Amino acid sequence: MASAVTHRLAAGGRETKSNSKETVSRAISAPSSSLHLSLNRKDEINASSPEESLHSIGIASGDLVFYSLNSNAFISEIPLVHKPGPSEAKHTDHIMQKTPNQHSSEGQMEAGETDVMADDIADSEQQPAVSESMEIVDGSVEVMGKRDSEPSFVKRVLRETLSSDRNDVKLLVVSIHAIILESGFVLLDRVSGMAVGYSNILDHGPSTTSTLSVRYSLPEILTNGSDSTETVVLKFQNLGHFVNVYGSLSVGGSGLCRVVIDKRKFAPALGLMLAKSDSNDNKISSVYTHEKEVFELWKMVKDGLALPLLIDLCEKSGLGSPPCFMRLPTELKLKVLEYLHGVDIARIACTYSEMRYLSSNDDLWKQKYEELVGQKKLELGNKSYKAWFAREWVAMQHSKRHLDRAIVIPNHNPTYYRIRRDPSPFGIPSMVGGDYDRIPGFGVPSPLGQPGLPHPAFQPRRRFHPMCDLHD
Amino acid sequence: MASSSKTITVVSSDGDEFEMTMKAAEQSKLITHMLDEFGVSDKVPLYNVNSETMAKVMEYCKKHADHEAAKEEDGGAAIGAGGEEELKKWDDEFLKVENGLLFNIILAANYLEIKSLLDSSCQAVADMIKGKTPEQIREIFNIKNDFTPEEEAKLRSENEWAFQED
């Protein structure tokens, strides 16, 4: 049975197949000539020359590479595409449209098979022939502090789909499509409604038209054999410098998701990434620039399209929902609230009913109030802590707004002393002298000013020496 | 296969196995307890954590274990004054992932009882909420608004003080 001992191997930027074989053989104390490497436990890495760089074969930093001493371990003949192992494997555990016998480790893929989705199943299966696995880590990317595994699937889809013509729109459309697939969706054929291989996305419409519409579903929905016609529809709209992507459910559309992709910003980065993976060059500086943009695009599509659509589709089809804020247990939601400022707690209370309830927890407000005023208040009367917080917060905002210069005396909570005669101390009213001098807050509408009561934020206007402690 | 007594194997819900050093495993209170109860020879099953999340958590545990080891070694000299800050920066970068994975990390850190990871990841989610309007928060987290318009208006006026912009 396959045991997985993961060796993390640091490799320099210019790893070749023979180098890596050496490294692996050193790690496991076996002769490198009997080593066979594979990315997906099904197919051996066939470099045309042993000196070919790993990058050109398609191995990126963070990839899991399997090795075996058994020469028959990787026997499939068609070079199939590898999907990054840990990502969303659960969604591809089910069969797409082929028969179950592909689960067997000796299963041969039919020659000329262009449906590469089926390959993803093999990925998540335990293959008895493989004895151990190994992870290759690229030293240069580690320095960045970020693992590069996310775009590798996108890179492969791009390479497979776009051989020659790589205009901006195509780059973006295919990349977004790849990210959607990575989240577990499968592309549906426009006519038959069956799942198809991912290369076919551009067959759904020539790239020069301004809109392109595609449908996706989830493997679980397809295998359930339910008559549910619920699918996700993505519409790509090419508009000047931007590509708009709208996502919604085809039947019970509860809402529309949209991302707007600036071609000028993201297409060059994608082109660069693709070009870099084509050539053997490994310029560090270009790696950094395009990585940032590619990650930004990836995260934008994931968070703005893939996840919301996944949540909607799962909900409508009766599947369990993917991880999202609402799915956190109550104690963890409360924990998140503890890290928020009182203002944000009040705002999140307005999002939905459970938040309203959680945000009304007065112990939470006690904590927030004490953080705000910097000390514990013992006597509060019968008002809730939330009300006290609100009052204090408003007072602080107001005094910030209306006092032009202030000195804060360190041993008090925020109290402001004006050092200049200001003809209109509160902004309103503009009367000077008389009662307005004597009674601070006179004429100022409550709750800020109560006539006769000194308010800590507003001091009577009179000349005083700041260091004089006759005050108070 | 390296099976010195210094490493243990954990199994994710997807059936994938991950190897970690004892020091890294000690970052998780749950794993430590399980090892105390059942010994180190068996594989530790973690049915609530999938492989993607497991890989990320492994990375975190390893980094923090290495950091602790370096601290102990030279009495702090290896880390230096900026060491804690550097670790914090690493944590921030580490948590820049898509939302689904971030929530899975929170759930995993809670289950595995890794306090520092739980704190950091909850802080990361809180940072996403800061300064946003309710509508924006709903959009970011795909929250369904289940208030009637009247309820919503009432709530808004009750909390109006929080909506005053400076």
XYZ file of C-alpha atoms in Angstrom:
638
model
C 0.000 0.000 0.000
C 1.242 3.407 -0.733
C 2.849 5.008 2.209
C 3.439 8.663 1.906
C 6.655 9.940 3.251
C 6.996 13.447 2.067
C 10.509 14.649 1.556
C 10.817 18.357 1.108
C 13.670 18.998 -1.197
C 15.071 22.413 -1.752
C 16.125 22.862 -5.296
C 17.851 25.722 -7.042
C 16.164 27.588 -9.813
C 17.479 25.500 -12.624
C 16.458 22.010 -11.734
C 16.595 19.562 -14.542
C 15.124 16.135 -14.649
C 18.450 14.415 -14.156
C 19.436 16.710 -11.292
C 16.238 16.046 -9.493
C 16.613 12.351 -9.975
C 20.008 12.672 -8.323
C 18.531 14.602 -5.445
C 15.779 12.085 -4.951
C 18.088 9.137 -5.194
C 20.294 10.690 -2.559
C 17.305 11.166 -0.330
C 16.124 7.629 -0.563
C 19.479 5.947 -1.070
C 18.523 4.268 -4.287
C 20.197 4.370 -7.651
C 18.860 7.122 -9.849
C 18.752 4.954 -12.906
C 15.939 2.928 -11.461
C 13.942 5.991 -10.537
C 10.795 6.910 -12.323
C 9.150 10.251 -11.733
C 5.553 11.190 -12.182
C 3.375 14.137 -11.422
C 0.100 12.386 -11.076
C 0.960 8.835 -10.114
C -0.309 7.738 -13.449
C 2.055 9.029 -16.058
C 5.773 9.150 -16.077
C 7.431 12.435 -16.765
C 8.763 12.085 -20.261
C 11.261 14.771 -20.862
C 12.687 14.647 -24.317
C 16.085 15.133 -22.810
C 17.232 14.594 -19.261
C 18.667 18.073 -19.277
C 15.308 19.674 -19.797
C 14.386 22.001 -16.986
C 11.643 20.931 -14.641
C 9.791 24.096 -15.374
C 9.456 23.266 -19.019
C 7.971 19.909 -18.172
C 5.463 21.773 -16.128
C 6.637 21.176 -12.619
C 6.209 24.267 -10.518
C 7.209 25.070 -7.026
C 5.170 23.257 -4.459
C 4.197 20.472 -6.842
C 3.990 16.995 -5.531
C 6.145 14.677 -7.596
C 5.864 10.967 -7.184
C 8.715 8.607 -7.630
C 8.869 4.901 -7.830
C 11.501 2.270 -8.285
C 9.015 0.191 -10.166
C 9.397 0.831 -13.847
C 5.831 -0.111 -14.517
C 4.406 2.280 -12.010
C 3.524 4.918 -14.510
C 2.281 3.262 -17.583
C -0.277 5.427 -19.240
C 0.815 6.591 -22.618
C -0.979 9.844 -23.103
C 0.639 12.774 -21.321
C -2.271 13.875 -19.257
C -2.541 17.063 -17.318
C -1.972 17.090 -13.612
C -4.192 19.040 -11.337
C -2.503 20.311 -8.164
C -3.089 17.533 -5.684
C -4.489 19.157 -2.572
C -6.792 21.605 -4.230
C -10.462 20.718 -4.281
C -9.753 17.050 -4.692
C -13.047 16.274 -3.053
C -15.003 17.589 -5.970
C -13.329 15.367 -8.462
C -13.720 12.195 -6.521
C -16.757 11.291 -8.540
C -16.887 10.035 -12.040
C -17.629 12.474 -14.783
C -18.891 10.524 -17.676
C -16.682 7.461 -17.916
C -17.055 4.086 -16.303
C -15.736 3.228 -12.841
C -12.967 0.957 -14.064
C -10.730 3.923 -14.497
C -10.154 3.840 -10.804
C -7.901 0.844 -11.152
C -4.244 1.605 -11.057
C -3.495 -0.296 -14.216
C -6.213 1.482 -16.157
C -5.088 2.509 -19.575
C -6.387 5.742 -20.961
C -7.663 5.344 -24.469
C -5.371 6.720 -27.074
C -6.507 9.986 -28.512
C -8.659 10.705 -25.513
C -9.095 14.428 -25.310
C -11.312 14.491 -22.287
C -8.803 15.324 -19.656
C -11.286 15.854 -16.858
C -11.323 12.145 -16.208
C -7.694 12.333 -15.272
C -8.530 14.288 -12.188
C -10.090 11.194 -10.676
C -6.818 9.321 -10.816
C -5.212 12.089 -8.873
C -7.122 11.546 -5.751
C -6.886 7.788 -5.842
C -4.308 5.772 -3.933
C -2.159 3.968 -6.444
C -0.708 0.752 -5.075
C 2.245 0.774 -7.448
C 3.652 3.976 -6.088
C 5.798 3.582 -3.071
C 6.661 7.066 -1.976
C 6.051 10.680 -2.788
C 8.218 13.713 -2.768
C 7.755 17.406 -2.881
C 10.096 19.640 -4.789
C 10.430 23.117 -3.479
C 11.955 25.776 -5.591
C 14.426 27.773 -3.525
C 13.830 31.052 -5.289
C 10.116 31.099 -4.715
C 10.478 30.168 -1.060
C 12.386 33.381 -0.580
C 9.297 35.278 -1.636
C 7.495 33.630 1.197
C 4.700 32.444 -1.030
C 4.034 29.037 -2.491
C 3.476 29.045 -6.195
C 1.126 26.144 -6.457
C -2.062 28.011 -7.263
C -1.490 29.133 -10.810
C 0.048 25.870 -11.972
C -3.328 24.455 -12.948
C -4.166 27.690 -14.724
C -0.839 27.546 -16.508
C -1.487 24.066 -17.737
C -4.969 24.809 -18.943
C -3.641 27.853 -20.756
C -0.890 25.869 -22.407
C -3.215 23.086 -23.417
C -5.906 25.343 -24.764
C -4.016 28.147 -26.399
C -1.331 26.839 -28.648
C -0.582 29.780 -30.848
C -3.124 32.553 -30.816
C -2.862 34.195 -27.435
C -4.655 37.463 -27.518
C -5.607 39.280 -24.323
C -9.215 38.229 -24.277
C -8.416 34.582 -24.794
C -5.820 34.654 -22.048
C -8.281 36.115 -19.594
C -11.224 33.952 -20.562
C -9.261 30.729 -20.391
C -7.593 31.721 -17.091
C -10.911 32.524 -15.471
C -12.322 29.301 -16.816
C -9.384 27.415 -15.300
C -9.929 29.028 -11.910
C -13.604 28.067 -12.000
C -12.645 24.499 -12.843
C -10.137 24.466 -10.019
C -12.963 25.234 -7.633
C -14.620 22.002 -8.564
C -16.935 22.947 -11.400
C -17.162 21.093 -14.689
C -17.823 22.607 -18.064
C -21.034 21.588 -19.772
C -21.524 21.233 -23.452
C -23.917 23.825 -24.770
C -26.049 21.404 -26.667
C -25.988 18.132 -24.839
C -25.548 19.410 -21.295
C -22.927 16.760 -20.678
C -19.614 17.412 -19.036
C -16.816 18.108 -21.483
C -13.096 18.572 -21.358
C -11.862 21.962 -20.453
C -10.127 22.649 -23.735
C -13.472 23.123 -25.364
C -14.301 26.435 -23.787
C -13.276 28.415 -26.811
C -15.352 26.213 -29.060
C -18.393 27.752 -27.499
C -17.853 30.933 -29.351
C -15.174 32.588 -31.439
C -12.943 34.854 -29.475
C -13.753 37.902 -31.482
C -17.359 38.171 -30.456
C -18.068 40.457 -27.584
C -19.877 37.947 -25.412
C -19.354 34.326 -24.583
C -21.673 32.276 -22.466
C -20.778 28.967 -20.809
C -22.432 26.654 -18.343
C -20.992 24.739 -15.443
C -22.177 22.230 -12.963
C -20.794 20.137 -10.150
C -19.789 16.488 -10.429
C -22.019 15.561 -7.510
C -25.035 16.959 -9.295
C -24.225 15.074 -12.468
C -23.633 11.753 -10.771
C -26.731 12.032 -8.618
C -28.612 11.707 -11.833
C -31.143 14.156 -10.522
C -33.320 15.926 -12.996
C -32.215 19.197 -11.570
C -31.462 21.536 -14.403
C -29.729 23.938 -12.093
C -26.472 25.080 -13.562
C -24.149 27.996 -13.254
C -23.977 30.348 -16.195
C -20.962 32.505 -16.844
C -21.111 35.301 -19.363
C -17.928 36.895 -20.566
C -18.294 40.333 -22.045
C -15.471 41.994 -23.868
C -15.828 45.744 -23.477
C -13.017 48.069 -24.350
C -10.256 47.747 -21.802
C -12.262 45.439 -19.618
C -13.707 42.009 -19.558
C -16.866 41.744 -17.513
C -17.721 38.338 -16.175
C -21.224 37.769 -14.876
C -22.127 34.626 -12.999
C -25.550 33.453 -11.957
C -27.671 30.351 -11.573
C -29.585 29.424 -14.676
C -32.857 28.624 -12.966
C -33.274 30.022 -9.497
C -30.946 32.971 -9.875
C -30.781 34.507 -6.442
C -28.194 37.060 -7.348
C -25.663 38.060 -9.879
C -21.947 37.932 -9.242
C -19.672 40.038 -11.280
C -16.011 40.662 -11.624
C -14.471 43.250 -13.851
C -11.066 42.416 -15.193
C -8.835 45.139 -16.508
C -7.164 43.674 -19.557
C -4.317 46.132 -19.366
C -3.437 45.004 -15.893
C -3.873 41.256 -16.024
C -3.375 40.104 -19.583
C 0.321 41.026 -19.705
C 0.941 39.198 -16.437
C -0.783 36.102 -17.748
C 1.111 36.301 -21.012
C 4.361 36.631 -19.114
C 3.566 33.678 -16.918
C 2.758 31.569 -19.949
C 5.837 32.663 -21.836
C 8.016 31.953 -18.858
C 6.663 28.471 -18.511
C 7.270 27.883 -22.206
C 10.878 28.875 -22.148
C 13.524 27.645 -19.800
C 14.298 31.114 -18.615
C 13.879 31.881 -14.992
C 14.377 35.577 -14.506
C 13.652 36.285 -10.894
C 12.461 39.843 -11.395
C 9.816 38.949 -13.919
C 8.721 36.089 -11.736
C 7.882 38.517 -9.001
C 5.941 41.081 -11.011
C 3.640 38.755 -12.791
C 3.101 36.525 -9.791
C 1.500 39.336 -7.836
C -0.972 40.191 -10.576
C -1.771 36.598 -11.323
C -2.484 35.953 -7.659
C -4.676 39.042 -7.514
C -6.684 37.849 -10.480
C -6.899 34.383 -9.046
C -8.135 35.589 -5.672
C -10.592 38.012 -7.278
C -12.167 35.294 -9.392
C -12.156 32.778 -6.560
C -13.735 35.086 -4.002
C -15.963 37.050 -6.356
C -17.242 34.342 -8.677
C -16.249 30.799 -7.804
C -17.130 30.772 -4.124
C -20.449 32.666 -4.335
C -21.588 30.531 -7.264
C -20.489 27.392 -5.453
C -22.481 28.426 -2.392
C -25.553 29.227 -4.480
C -25.403 26.054 -6.538
C -24.863 23.865 -3.480
C -27.766 25.501 -1.736
C -30.139 25.052 -4.669
C -29.084 21.462 -5.216
C -29.281 20.433 -1.608
C -25.554 19.843 -1.220
C -23.660 20.966 1.854
C -22.235 24.420 1.459
C -18.552 25.133 1.074
C -16.635 26.918 3.823
C -17.896 30.430 4.360
C -18.390 32.835 7.222
C -21.919 31.718 7.962
C -20.794 28.153 8.389
C -18.471 28.955 11.287
C -19.705 27.749 14.672
C -21.071 30.460 16.926
C -18.078 30.530 19.240
C -15.782 31.258 16.306
C -18.037 33.978 14.959
C -17.911 35.567 18.396
C -14.156 35.238 18.389
C -13.988 37.168 15.151
C -16.262 39.830 16.625
C -13.879 40.242 19.549
C -11.230 41.458 17.134
C -13.518 44.134 15.763
C -13.987 47.739 16.804
C -17.379 48.577 18.285
C -18.311 50.528 15.166
C -17.742 47.483 12.990
C -19.731 45.302 15.382
C -22.683 47.654 15.072
C -22.401 47.570 11.298
C -22.114 43.810 11.001
C -25.200 43.547 13.212
C -27.126 44.889 10.230
C -26.088 42.112 7.887
C -28.361 39.298 8.948
C -30.360 38.094 11.907
C -27.800 35.841 13.542
C -25.317 38.718 13.527
C -27.861 41.019 15.094
C -28.255 38.547 17.905
C -24.552 37.899 18.407
C -23.729 41.588 18.274
C -26.190 42.371 21.021
C -24.103 40.457 23.549
C -23.504 42.990 26.288
C -20.370 41.309 27.611
C -18.848 41.938 24.220
C -19.862 45.599 24.455
C -18.457 45.832 27.955
C -15.112 44.751 26.545
C -15.363 47.221 23.679
C -16.359 50.080 25.965
C -13.464 49.440 28.270
C -11.109 49.350 25.318
C -12.492 52.658 24.130
C -12.244 54.586 27.376
C -9.138 52.843 28.541
C -10.405 51.978 31.959
C -13.143 50.058 33.652
C -16.351 51.824 34.519
C -18.050 50.492 37.567
C -21.253 52.438 37.823
C -23.258 52.670 34.708
C -26.803 52.859 35.849
C -29.236 50.827 33.903
C -28.012 51.598 30.430
C -26.472 48.824 28.406
C -22.798 48.859 27.630
C -23.625 49.237 23.986
C -25.451 52.490 24.703
C -22.513 53.764 26.733
C -20.165 52.880 23.949
C -22.325 54.644 21.423
C -22.481 57.775 23.542
C -18.782 57.904 24.170
C -17.995 57.233 20.527
C -20.251 60.019 19.274
C -18.739 62.444 21.764
C -15.256 61.597 20.617
C -16.207 62.004 16.975
C -17.837 65.327 17.677
C -14.962 66.767 19.586
C -12.568 65.706 16.882
C -14.707 67.462 14.340
C -15.259 70.753 16.069
C -12.112 71.623 17.916
C -9.374 73.137 15.878
C -6.506 72.637 18.213
C -6.361 70.542 21.278
C -3.965 69.481 23.961
C -4.619 66.176 25.515
C -3.658 65.937 29.164
C -2.098 62.528 29.484
C -3.599 61.456 32.759
C -7.180 61.853 31.585
C -9.291 60.074 29.072
C -9.708 62.050 25.904
C -10.597 65.503 27.128
C -9.813 68.468 25.026
C -8.820 71.921 26.183
C -9.080 74.725 23.759
C -6.320 77.275 23.951
C -7.779 79.808 21.634
C -10.800 81.953 21.776
C -13.135 80.518 19.254
C -16.143 82.619 18.398
C -18.214 79.605 17.598
C -17.016 76.845 19.840
C -19.468 74.198 18.778
C -20.090 75.313 15.278
C -23.663 75.843 16.403
C -24.929 78.127 17.651
C -22.862 81.158 16.827
C -23.925 83.253 19.801
C -21.121 84.595 21.899
C -21.105 85.623 25.463
C -23.651 85.458 28.222
C -25.130 82.092 28.934
C -23.201 80.545 26.102
C -20.004 81.357 27.896
C -21.078 80.370 31.309
C -22.831 77.139 30.506
C -21.077 74.945 28.061
C -23.431 73.001 25.930
C -26.109 75.612 26.222
C -28.250 75.535 23.135
C -26.507 72.496 21.793
C -29.097 69.830 21.163
C -28.892 66.790 23.425
C -27.521 64.171 23.791
C -24.273 66.047 23.455
C -24.914 68.992 25.623
C -26.990 69.138 28.722
C -27.399 72.688 29.979
C -25.750 73.060 33.294
C -23.879 69.801 33.211
C -20.195 69.954 32.402
C -19.314 67.705 29.548
C -15.788 66.343 29.603
C -15.204 67.260 25.987
C -16.274 70.836 26.226
C -14.697 73.220 28.636
C -15.840 76.761 29.330
C -14.031 79.393 27.377
C -11.767 81.358 29.575
C -8.153 82.167 29.683
C -6.147 79.610 31.474
C -2.681 78.309 31.680
C -2.484 74.809 30.366
C -0.265 73.641 33.166
C -2.408 75.194 35.819
C -4.093 72.532 37.852
C -6.658 74.726 39.489
C -8.697 73.146 36.782
C -10.277 70.012 38.112
C 11.306 5.963 4.697
C 12.351 8.132 7.548
C 10.625 6.836 10.607
C 12.807 8.024 13.400
C 11.025 8.513 16.667
C 11.042 12.227 16.063
C 8.273 12.269 13.460
C 4.652 11.287 13.379
C 2.142 10.749 10.614
C -1.270 12.336 10.407
C -4.024 11.361 8.009
C -6.419 13.885 6.515
C -10.081 13.302 5.764
C -9.166 12.664 2.115
C -6.887 9.833 3.150
C -3.648 11.620 2.397
C -0.857 11.178 4.869
C 1.368 13.928 6.115
C 4.528 13.600 8.096
C 5.466 16.112 10.739
C 8.175 16.423 13.348
C 7.305 16.105 17.015
C 8.113 19.745 17.563
C 5.710 20.790 14.829
C 3.077 18.401 16.144
C 3.351 19.996 19.562
C 1.954 23.209 18.106
C -1.387 21.445 18.157
C -2.810 20.637 21.576
C -5.141 18.049 20.110
C -2.380 16.086 18.397
C -0.265 16.274 21.552
C -3.120 14.845 23.614
C -3.757 12.091 21.121
C -0.113 11.159 21.097
C -0.031 11.087 24.893
C -3.095 8.872 24.939
C -2.308 6.526 22.112
C 1.415 6.702 21.546
C 3.442 7.808 18.561
C 3.546 4.636 16.574
C 0.081 4.877 15.094
C -1.012 7.298 12.471
C -3.146 10.093 13.824
C -6.439 10.371 11.951
C -7.775 13.896 11.566
C -11.158 13.372 10.001
C -12.196 16.989 10.184
C -9.391 18.385 8.083
C -9.081 17.944 4.342
C -5.779 17.669 2.517
C -5.630 21.204 1.192
C -6.118 22.668 4.635
C -3.851 20.070 6.197
C -0.993 21.057 3.924
C -1.379 24.688 4.922
C -1.570 23.882 8.622
C 1.539 21.706 8.326
C 3.395 24.611 6.824
C 2.356 26.834 9.706
C 3.293 24.337 12.386
C 6.666 23.714 10.832
C 7.454 27.407 10.581
C 6.479 28.085 14.157
C 8.298 25.005 15.454
C 11.462 26.107 13.651
C 11.073 29.587 15.077
C 10.716 28.249 18.593
C 13.683 25.951 18.167
C 15.841 28.815 16.961
C 14.771 30.872 19.943
C 15.712 28.158 22.385
C 19.000 27.414 20.752
C 20.921 30.629 21.138
C 18.825 32.097 23.838
C 17.328 34.382 21.267
C 20.500 35.373 19.463
C 19.621 33.479 16.317
C 16.266 35.193 16.081
C 17.358 38.672 16.974
C 15.239 41.610 17.872
C 13.172 41.644 14.716
C 12.418 37.943 14.899
C 8.923 38.178 16.302
C 8.015 40.864 13.825
C 9.357 38.787 10.980
C 7.250 35.879 12.112
C 4.189 38.108 12.254
C 4.893 39.258 8.696
C 5.226 35.667 7.625
C 1.888 34.885 9.277
C 0.213 37.763 7.435
C 1.532 36.595 4.073
C 0.650 33.024 4.930
C -2.984 33.946 5.473
C -3.367 35.724 2.153
C -5.412 32.988 0.629
C -8.864 32.760 -0.838
C -11.741 32.953 1.596
C -12.809 29.327 1.448
C -9.380 28.141 2.519
C -9.151 30.813 5.201
C -12.360 29.595 6.820
C -11.161 26.031 6.589
C -7.961 27.117 8.325
C -9.988 28.682 11.135
C -12.007 25.517 11.545
C -8.872 23.370 11.473
C -6.996 25.588 13.953
C -9.984 25.403 16.277
C -10.257 21.642 15.980
C -6.526 21.041 16.325
C -6.296 23.619 19.119
C -3.517 25.706 17.638
C -4.114 28.936 19.485
C -1.762 31.230 17.603
C -3.106 30.137 14.217
C -6.678 30.543 15.409
C -5.956 34.050 16.680
C -4.147 35.103 13.515
C -6.774 33.732 11.168
C -9.684 35.252 13.102
C -7.820 38.534 13.066
C -7.441 38.199 9.306
C -11.192 37.743 8.892
C -11.851 40.682 11.223
C -9.537 42.816 9.094
C -11.722 42.039 6.105
C -14.762 43.347 7.967
C -13.204 46.543 9.335
C -14.524 49.729 7.874
C -17.059 48.077 5.611
C -20.741 48.769 5.279
C -23.219 45.946 5.927
C -23.839 45.605 2.211
C -20.140 45.217 1.528
C -19.782 42.679 4.331
C -22.643 40.654 2.869
C -20.964 40.631 -0.485
C -17.570 39.613 0.800
C -18.912 36.717 2.813
C -21.884 35.750 0.665
C -24.318 36.414 3.477
C -28.022 36.313 2.691
C -29.937 39.234 4.051
C -32.878 37.798 5.952
C -34.322 41.049 7.286
C -37.548 42.552 6.074
C -37.143 46.143 4.852
C -38.792 47.386 8.030
C -36.476 45.407 10.277
C -33.526 46.630 8.301
C -34.587 50.255 8.606
C -35.131 49.883 12.343
C -31.729 48.301 12.830
C -30.104 50.972 10.796
C -31.585 53.783 12.827
C -30.656 52.038 16.086
C -27.086 51.828 14.908
C -26.983 55.109 13.063
C -24.186 56.349 15.304
C -21.863 53.767 13.799
C -22.467 55.060 10.305
C -21.354 58.620 10.855
C -18.380 59.268 8.681
C -15.738 61.624 9.979
